[in-house]
Amino acid sequence: MENLPIEPLNNEASCHNDSTERKSHHSQEVKKALVSRLNRIEGQVRGVKRLVENDTYCDDVLTQIAAIQSALNGLGKLLLEGHMKSCVVERIQEGDTEVLDELLITVKKLMK
């Protein structure tokens, strides 16, 4: 799994602001790499659809599904790492410890 560069926080980039809308602040390089991974995953899903349409042997389809799940897990790990190194750290530094409860819920979802 490749490591995407996680940009240090600055005053212009923030995980959240005073409004209720929260946004990430990935650099263009990181965003491009994430979108590239998603495009590959999307292609894999379309491939599985074709396999099903063509009555491909179930074991072969299941193998491809496992590959997609692995790719999604890798993407999730990268996003989680970036989130922890930026958004979570920033919010803790601001005194917002509720972010830890949010993080634990997110990790539990990822571990299902």
CSV table of N, CA and C in Angstrom, one decimal:
chain,number,residue,atom,x,y,z
A,1,MET,N,0.9,-1.2,0.0
A,1,MET,CA,0.0,0.0,0.0
A,1,MET,C,0.9,1.2,0.0
A,2,GLU,N,0.7,2.1,-1.0
A,2,GLU,CA,1.5,3.3,-1.0
A,2,GLU,C,1.1,4.3,0.0
A,3,ASN,N,2.0,5.1,0.5
A,3,ASN,CA,1.8,6.1,1.4
A,3,ASN,C,1.6,7.4,0.7
A,4,LEU,N,0.4,8.1,0.9
A,4,LEU,CA,0.2,9.4,0.3
A,4,LEU,C,0.7,10.4,1.2
A,5,PRO,N,1.3,11.5,0.7
A,5,PRO,CA,1.8,12.5,1.5
A,5,PRO,C,0.6,13.2,2.2
A,6,ILE,N,0.8,13.4,3.5
A,6,ILE,CA,-0.3,14.1,4.3
A,6,ILE,C,0.3,15.5,4.6
A,7,GLU,N,-0.5,16.4,4.1
A,7,GLU,CA,0.0,17.8,4.3
A,7,GLU,C,-0.2,18.3,5.7
A,8,PRO,N,0.8,19.0,6.3
A,8,PRO,CA,0.6,19.6,7.6
A,8,PRO,C,-0.4,20.7,7.5
A,9,LEU,N,-1.1,20.8,8.7
A,9,LEU,CA,-2.2,21.8,8.7
A,9,LEU,C,-1.6,23.2,8.7
A,10,ASN,N,-2.3,24.1,8.1
A,10,ASN,CA,-2.0,25.5,8.2
A,10,ASN,C,-3.3,26.3,8.5
A,11,ASN,N,-3.2,27.6,8.6
A,11,ASN,CA,-4.4,28.4,9.0
A,11,ASN,C,-5.4,28.4,7.9
A,12,GLU,N,-5.0,28.2,6.6
A,12,GLU,CA,-5.9,28.2,5.5
A,12,GLU,C,-6.7,26.9,5.3
A,13,ALA,N,-6.1,25.8,5.8
A,13,ALA,CA,-6.8,24.5,5.6
A,13,ALA,C,-7.2,24.0,6.9
A,14,SER,N,-8.5,23.7,7.0
A,14,SER,CA,-9.1,23.3,8.3
A,14,SER,C,-10.1,22.2,8.0
A,15,CYS,N,-10.2,21.2,8.9
A,15,CYS,CA,-11.1,20.1,8.8
A,15,CYS,C,-12.5,20.6,9.0
A,16,HIS,N,-12.7,21.6,9.8
A,16,HIS,CA,-14.0,22.1,10.0
A,16,HIS,C,-13.9,23.6,10.2
A,17,ASN,N,-15.1,24.2,10.2
A,17,ASN,CA,-15.1,25.7,10.4
A,17,ASN,C,-16.3,26.0,11.3
A,18,ASP,N,-16.7,27.2,11.4
A,18,ASP,CA,-17.8,27.6,12.3
A,18,ASP,C,-19.1,27.1,11.8
A,19,SER,N,-19.3,26.8,10.5
A,19,SER,CA,-20.5,26.3,10.0
A,19,SER,C,-20.7,24.9,10.4
A,20,THR,N,-21.9,24.3,10.1
A,20,THR,CA,-22.1,22.9,10.4
A,20,THR,C,-21.5,21.9,9.4
A,21,GLU,N,-21.0,22.5,8.3
A,21,GLU,CA,-20.5,21.6,7.2
A,21,GLU,C,-19.0,21.4,7.5
A,22,ARG,N,-18.6,20.1,7.6
A,22,ARG,CA,-17.2,19.8,7.7
A,22,ARG,C,-16.7,19.3,6.4
A,23,LYS,N,-15.4,19.7,6.1
A,23,LYS,CA,-14.8,19.3,4.9
A,23,LYS,C,-13.4,18.8,5.1
A,24,SER,N,-12.9,17.9,4.3
A,24,SER,CA,-11.5,17.6,4.4
A,24,SER,C,-10.7,18.6,3.6
A,25,HIS,N,-9.4,18.5,3.8
A,25,HIS,CA,-8.5,19.5,3.1
A,25,HIS,C,-7.3,18.8,2.5
A,26,HIS,N,-7.6,17.8,1.7
A,26,HIS,CA,-6.5,17.1,1.0
A,26,HIS,C,-5.8,18.0,0.0
A,27,SER,N,-4.5,17.8,-0.2
A,27,SER,CA,-3.8,18.5,-1.2
A,27,SER,C,-4.3,17.9,-2.6
A,28,GLN,N,-4.0,18.7,-3.6
A,28,GLN,CA,-4.4,18.2,-5.0
A,28,GLN,C,-3.7,16.9,-5.3
A,29,GLU,N,-2.5,16.7,-4.8
A,29,GLU,CA,-1.7,15.5,-5.1
A,29,GLU,C,-2.4,14.3,-4.4
A,30,VAL,N,-2.8,14.4,-3.2
A,30,VAL,CA,-3.5,13.4,-2.4
A,30,VAL,C,-4.9,13.1,-3.1
A,31,LYS,N,-5.6,14.2,-3.4
A,31,LYS,CA,-6.9,14.0,-4.0
A,31,LYS,C,-6.8,13.2,-5.3
A,32,LYS,N,-5.8,13.6,-6.1
A,32,LYS,CA,-5.6,12.9,-7.4
A,32,LYS,C,-5.3,11.4,-7.2
A,33,ALA,N,-4.5,11.1,-6.2
A,33,ALA,CA,-4.2,9.7,-5.9
A,33,ALA,C,-5.4,8.9,-5.4
A,34,LEU,N,-6.2,9.5,-4.6
A,34,LEU,CA,-7.4,8.9,-4.1
A,34,LEU,C,-8.4,8.6,-5.2
A,35,VAL,N,-8.6,9.6,-6.0
A,35,VAL,CA,-9.5,9.5,-7.2
A,35,VAL,C,-9.0,8.4,-8.1
A,36,SER,N,-7.7,8.4,-8.3
A,36,SER,CA,-7.1,7.3,-9.2
A,36,SER,C,-7.4,5.9,-8.6
A,37,ARG,N,-7.3,5.8,-7.3
A,37,ARG,CA,-7.6,4.5,-6.7
A,37,ARG,C,-9.1,4.1,-6.9
A,38,LEU,N,-9.9,5.1,-6.7
A,38,LEU,CA,-11.4,4.9,-6.8
A,38,LEU,C,-11.7,4.6,-8.2
A,39,ASN,N,-11.1,5.2,-9.2
A,39,ASN,CA,-11.3,4.8,-10.6
A,39,ASN,C,-11.0,3.4,-10.9
A,40,ARG,N,-9.8,2.9,-10.3
A,40,ARG,CA,-9.5,1.5,-10.5
A,40,ARG,C,-10.5,0.6,-9.9
A,41,ILE,N,-10.9,0.9,-8.7
A,41,ILE,CA,-11.9,0.1,-8.0
A,41,ILE,C,-13.2,0.1,-8.8
A,42,GLU,N,-13.6,1.2,-9.3
A,42,GLU,CA,-14.8,1.3,-10.1
A,42,GLU,C,-14.7,0.4,-11.3
A,43,GLY,N,-13.5,0.4,-12.0
A,43,GLY,CA,-13.3,-0.5,-13.1
A,43,GLY,C,-13.4,-2.0,-12.7
A,44,GLN,N,-12.9,-2.3,-11.5
A,44,GLN,CA,-13.0,-3.7,-11.0
A,44,GLN,C,-14.4,-4.1,-10.8
A,45,VAL,N,-15.2,-3.2,-10.2
A,45,VAL,CA,-16.6,-3.5,-10.0
A,45,VAL,C,-17.4,-3.7,-11.3
A,46,ARG,N,-17.1,-2.9,-12.3
A,46,ARG,CA,-17.7,-3.1,-13.7
A,46,ARG,C,-17.2,-4.4,-14.2
A,47,GLY,N,-16.0,-4.8,-14.0
A,47,GLY,CA,-15.5,-6.1,-14.4
A,47,GLY,C,-16.2,-7.3,-13.8
A,48,VAL,N,-16.5,-7.1,-12.5
A,48,VAL,CA,-17.3,-8.2,-11.8
A,48,VAL,C,-18.7,-8.2,-12.4
A,49,LYS,N,-19.3,-7.1,-12.7
A,49,LYS,CA,-20.6,-7.1,-13.3
A,49,LYS,C,-20.6,-7.9,-14.6
A,50,ARG,N,-19.6,-7.6,-15.4
A,50,ARG,CA,-19.5,-8.4,-16.7
A,50,ARG,C,-19.3,-9.9,-16.5
A,51,LEU,N,-18.5,-10.2,-15.4
A,51,LEU,CA,-18.3,-11.6,-15.1
A,51,LEU,C,-19.7,-12.3,-14.8
A,52,VAL,N,-20.5,-11.6,-14.0
A,52,VAL,CA,-21.8,-12.2,-13.6
A,52,VAL,C,-22.7,-12.3,-14.8
A,53,GLU,N,-22.7,-11.2,-15.7
A,53,GLU,CA,-23.5,-11.2,-16.9
A,53,GLU,C,-23.1,-12.4,-17.8
A,54,ASN,N,-21.8,-12.7,-17.8
A,54,ASN,CA,-21.3,-13.7,-18.7
A,54,ASN,C,-21.3,-15.1,-18.1
A,55,ASP,N,-21.9,-15.3,-16.9
A,55,ASP,CA,-22.0,-16.6,-16.2
A,55,ASP,C,-20.7,-17.2,-15.9
A,56,THR,N,-19.7,-16.3,-15.5
A,56,THR,CA,-18.4,-16.8,-15.1
A,56,THR,C,-18.5,-17.6,-13.8
A,57,TYR,N,-17.6,-18.6,-13.7
A,57,TYR,CA,-17.6,-19.5,-12.6
A,57,TYR,C,-17.5,-18.7,-11.3
A,58,CYS,N,-18.4,-19.1,-10.3
A,58,CYS,CA,-18.6,-18.4,-9.1
A,58,CYS,C,-17.2,-18.1,-8.3
A,59,ASP,N,-16.4,-19.1,-8.3
A,59,ASP,CA,-15.1,-18.9,-7.6
A,59,ASP,C,-14.3,-17.8,-8.2
A,60,ASP,N,-14.3,-17.6,-9.5
A,60,ASP,CA,-13.6,-16.6,-10.1
A,60,ASP,C,-14.2,-15.2,-9.8
A,61,VAL,N,-15.5,-15.1,-9.7
A,61,VAL,CA,-16.2,-13.9,-9.4
A,61,VAL,C,-15.8,-13.5,-7.9
A,62,LEU,N,-15.9,-14.5,-7.0
A,62,LEU,CA,-15.6,-14.3,-5.6
A,62,LEU,C,-14.2,-13.8,-5.4
A,63,THR,N,-13.3,-14.3,-6.2
A,63,THR,CA,-11.9,-13.9,-6.1
A,63,THR,C,-11.7,-12.4,-6.5
A,64,GLN,N,-12.5,-12.0,-7.5
A,64,GLN,CA,-12.5,-10.6,-7.9
A,64,GLN,C,-13.1,-9.7,-6.9
A,65,ILE,N,-14.2,-10.2,-6.2
A,65,ILE,CA,-14.8,-9.4,-5.2
A,65,ILE,C,-13.9,-9.2,-4.0
A,66,ALA,N,-13.1,-10.3,-3.7
A,66,ALA,CA,-12.1,-10.2,-2.6
A,66,ALA,C,-11.1,-9.1,-2.9
A,67,ALA,N,-10.7,-9.0,-4.2
A,67,ALA,CA,-9.7,-8.0,-4.6
A,67,ALA,C,-10.3,-6.6,-4.4
A,68,ILE,N,-11.6,-6.5,-4.8
A,68,ILE,CA,-12.2,-5.2,-4.6
A,68,ILE,C,-12.3,-4.8,-3.1
A,69,GLN,N,-12.7,-5.7,-2.3
A,69,GLN,CA,-12.7,-5.5,-0.9
A,69,GLN,C,-11.4,-5.1,-0.3
A,70,SER,N,-10.3,-5.7,-0.8
A,70,SER,CA,-9.0,-5.4,-0.4
A,70,SER,C,-8.6,-3.9,-0.8
A,71,ALA,N,-9.0,-3.6,-2.0
A,71,ALA,CA,-8.7,-2.3,-2.5
A,71,ALA,C,-9.4,-1.2,-1.7
A,72,LEU,N,-10.7,-1.5,-1.4
A,72,LEU,CA,-11.5,-0.5,-0.6
A,72,LEU,C,-10.9,-0.4,0.8
A,73,ASN,N,-10.5,-1.5,1.4
A,73,ASN,CA,-9.8,-1.5,2.7
A,73,ASN,C,-8.6,-0.6,2.7
A,74,GLY,N,-7.8,-0.8,1.6
A,74,GLY,CA,-6.5,0.0,1.5
A,74,GLY,C,-6.9,1.5,1.4
A,75,LEU,N,-7.9,1.8,0.6
A,75,LEU,CA,-8.3,3.2,0.5
A,75,LEU,C,-8.8,3.8,1.8
A,76,GLY,N,-9.6,3.0,2.5
A,76,GLY,CA,-10.0,3.4,3.9
A,76,GLY,C,-8.9,3.6,4.8
A,77,LYS,N,-7.9,2.8,4.8
A,77,LYS,CA,-6.7,2.9,5.7
A,77,LYS,C,-6.0,4.2,5.4
A,78,LEU,N,-5.8,4.5,4.1
A,78,LEU,CA,-5.2,5.8,3.8
A,78,LEU,C,-6.0,7.0,4.2
A,79,LEU,N,-7.3,7.0,4.0
A,79,LEU,CA,-8.1,8.1,4.5
A,79,LEU,C,-8.1,8.2,6.0
A,80,LEU,N,-8.1,7.1,6.7
A,80,LEU,CA,-8.1,7.1,8.1
A,80,LEU,C,-6.8,7.7,8.6
A,81,GLU,N,-5.7,7.3,8.0
A,81,GLU,CA,-4.4,7.8,8.4
A,81,GLU,C,-4.4,9.3,8.3
A,82,GLY,N,-4.8,9.8,7.1
A,82,GLY,CA,-4.8,11.2,6.9
A,82,GLY,C,-5.7,11.9,7.9
A,83,HIS,N,-6.9,11.4,8.1
A,83,HIS,CA,-7.8,12.0,9.0
A,83,HIS,C,-7.2,12.1,10.4
A,84,MET,N,-6.6,11.0,10.9
A,84,MET,CA,-6.0,11.0,12.2
A,84,MET,C,-4.8,12.0,12.3
A,85,LYS,N,-4.0,12.1,11.3
A,85,LYS,CA,-2.9,13.0,11.3
A,85,LYS,C,-3.2,14.5,11.1
A,86,SER,N,-4.4,14.7,10.6
A,86,SER,CA,-4.8,16.1,10.4
A,86,SER,C,-6.0,16.5,11.2
A,87,CYS,N,-7.2,16.1,10.8
A,87,CYS,CA,-8.4,16.5,11.4
A,87,CYS,C,-8.5,16.2,12.9
A,88,VAL,N,-8.1,15.0,13.3
A,88,VAL,CA,-8.2,14.5,14.7
A,88,VAL,C,-7.2,15.3,15.5
A,89,VAL,N,-6.0,15.4,15.1
A,89,VAL,CA,-5.0,16.2,15.8
A,89,VAL,C,-5.4,17.6,16.0
A,90,GLU,N,-5.9,18.2,14.9
A,90,GLU,CA,-6.3,19.6,14.9
A,90,GLU,C,-7.4,19.8,16.0
A,91,ARG,N,-8.4,19.0,15.9
A,91,ARG,CA,-9.6,19.1,16.9
A,91,ARG,C,-9.1,18.9,18.3
A,92,ILE,N,-8.3,18.0,18.5
A,92,ILE,CA,-7.8,17.7,19.9
A,92,ILE,C,-7.0,19.0,20.4
A,93,GLN,N,-6.2,19.5,19.5
A,93,GLN,CA,-5.4,20.7,19.9
A,93,GLN,C,-6.3,21.9,20.2
A,94,GLU,N,-7.5,21.9,19.6
A,94,GLU,CA,-8.5,22.9,19.8
A,94,GLU,C,-9.3,22.6,21.1
A,95,GLY,N,-9.0,21.5,21.7
A,95,GLY,CA,-9.8,21.1,22.9
A,95,GLY,C,-11.0,20.3,22.7
A,96,ASP,N,-11.3,19.9,21.5
A,96,ASP,CA,-12.5,19.1,21.1
A,96,ASP,C,-12.2,17.6,21.2
A,97,THR,N,-12.4,17.1,22.4
A,97,THR,CA,-12.1,15.7,22.6
A,97,THR,C,-13.2,14.8,22.2
A,98,GLU,N,-14.4,15.3,21.8
A,98,GLU,CA,-15.4,14.5,21.2
A,98,GLU,C,-15.0,13.8,19.9
A,99,VAL,N,-14.0,14.4,19.3
A,99,VAL,CA,-13.5,13.8,18.1
A,99,VAL,C,-13.0,12.3,18.3
A,100,LEU,N,-12.6,12.0,19.5
A,100,LEU,CA,-12.1,10.7,19.8
A,100,LEU,C,-13.3,9.7,19.8
A,101,ASP,N,-14.4,10.1,20.3
A,101,ASP,CA,-15.6,9.2,20.2
A,101,ASP,C,-16.0,9.0,18.7
A,102,GLU,N,-16.0,10.1,18.0
A,102,GLU,CA,-16.3,10.0,16.5
A,102,GLU,C,-15.3,9.0,15.8
A,103,LEU,N,-14.0,9.2,16.2
A,103,LEU,CA,-13.0,8.3,15.6
A,103,LEU,C,-13.2,6.8,15.9
A,104,LEU,N,-13.5,6.6,17.2
A,104,LEU,CA,-13.8,5.2,17.6
A,104,LEU,C,-15.0,4.6,16.8
A,105,ILE,N,-16.0,5.3,16.6
A,105,ILE,CA,-17.2,4.8,15.9
A,105,ILE,C,-16.7,4.5,14.4
A,106,THR,N,-16.0,5.4,13.9
A,106,THR,CA,-15.5,5.2,12.5
A,106,THR,C,-14.6,4.0,12.4
A,107,VAL,N,-13.7,3.8,13.3
A,107,VAL,CA,-12.8,2.6,13.3
A,107,VAL,C,-13.6,1.4,13.4
A,108,LYS,N,-14.6,1.4,14.3
A,108,LYS,CA,-15.5,0.2,14.4
A,108,LYS,C,-16.2,-0.1,13.1
A,109,LYS,N,-16.7,0.9,12.4
A,109,LYS,CA,-17.3,0.7,11.1
A,109,LYS,C,-16.4,0.1,10.1
A,110,LEU,N,-15.1,0.6,10.1
A,110,LEU,CA,-14.1,0.1,9.2
A,110,LEU,C,-13.7,-1.4,9.5
A,111,MET,N,-13.9,-1.8,10.7
A,111,MET,CA,-13.4,-3.1,11.1
A,111,MET,C,-14.5,-4.2,10.9
A,112,LYS,N,-15.7,-3.8,10.5
A,112,LYS,CA,-16.8,-4.8,10.3
A,112,LYS,C,-16.5,-5.8,9.2
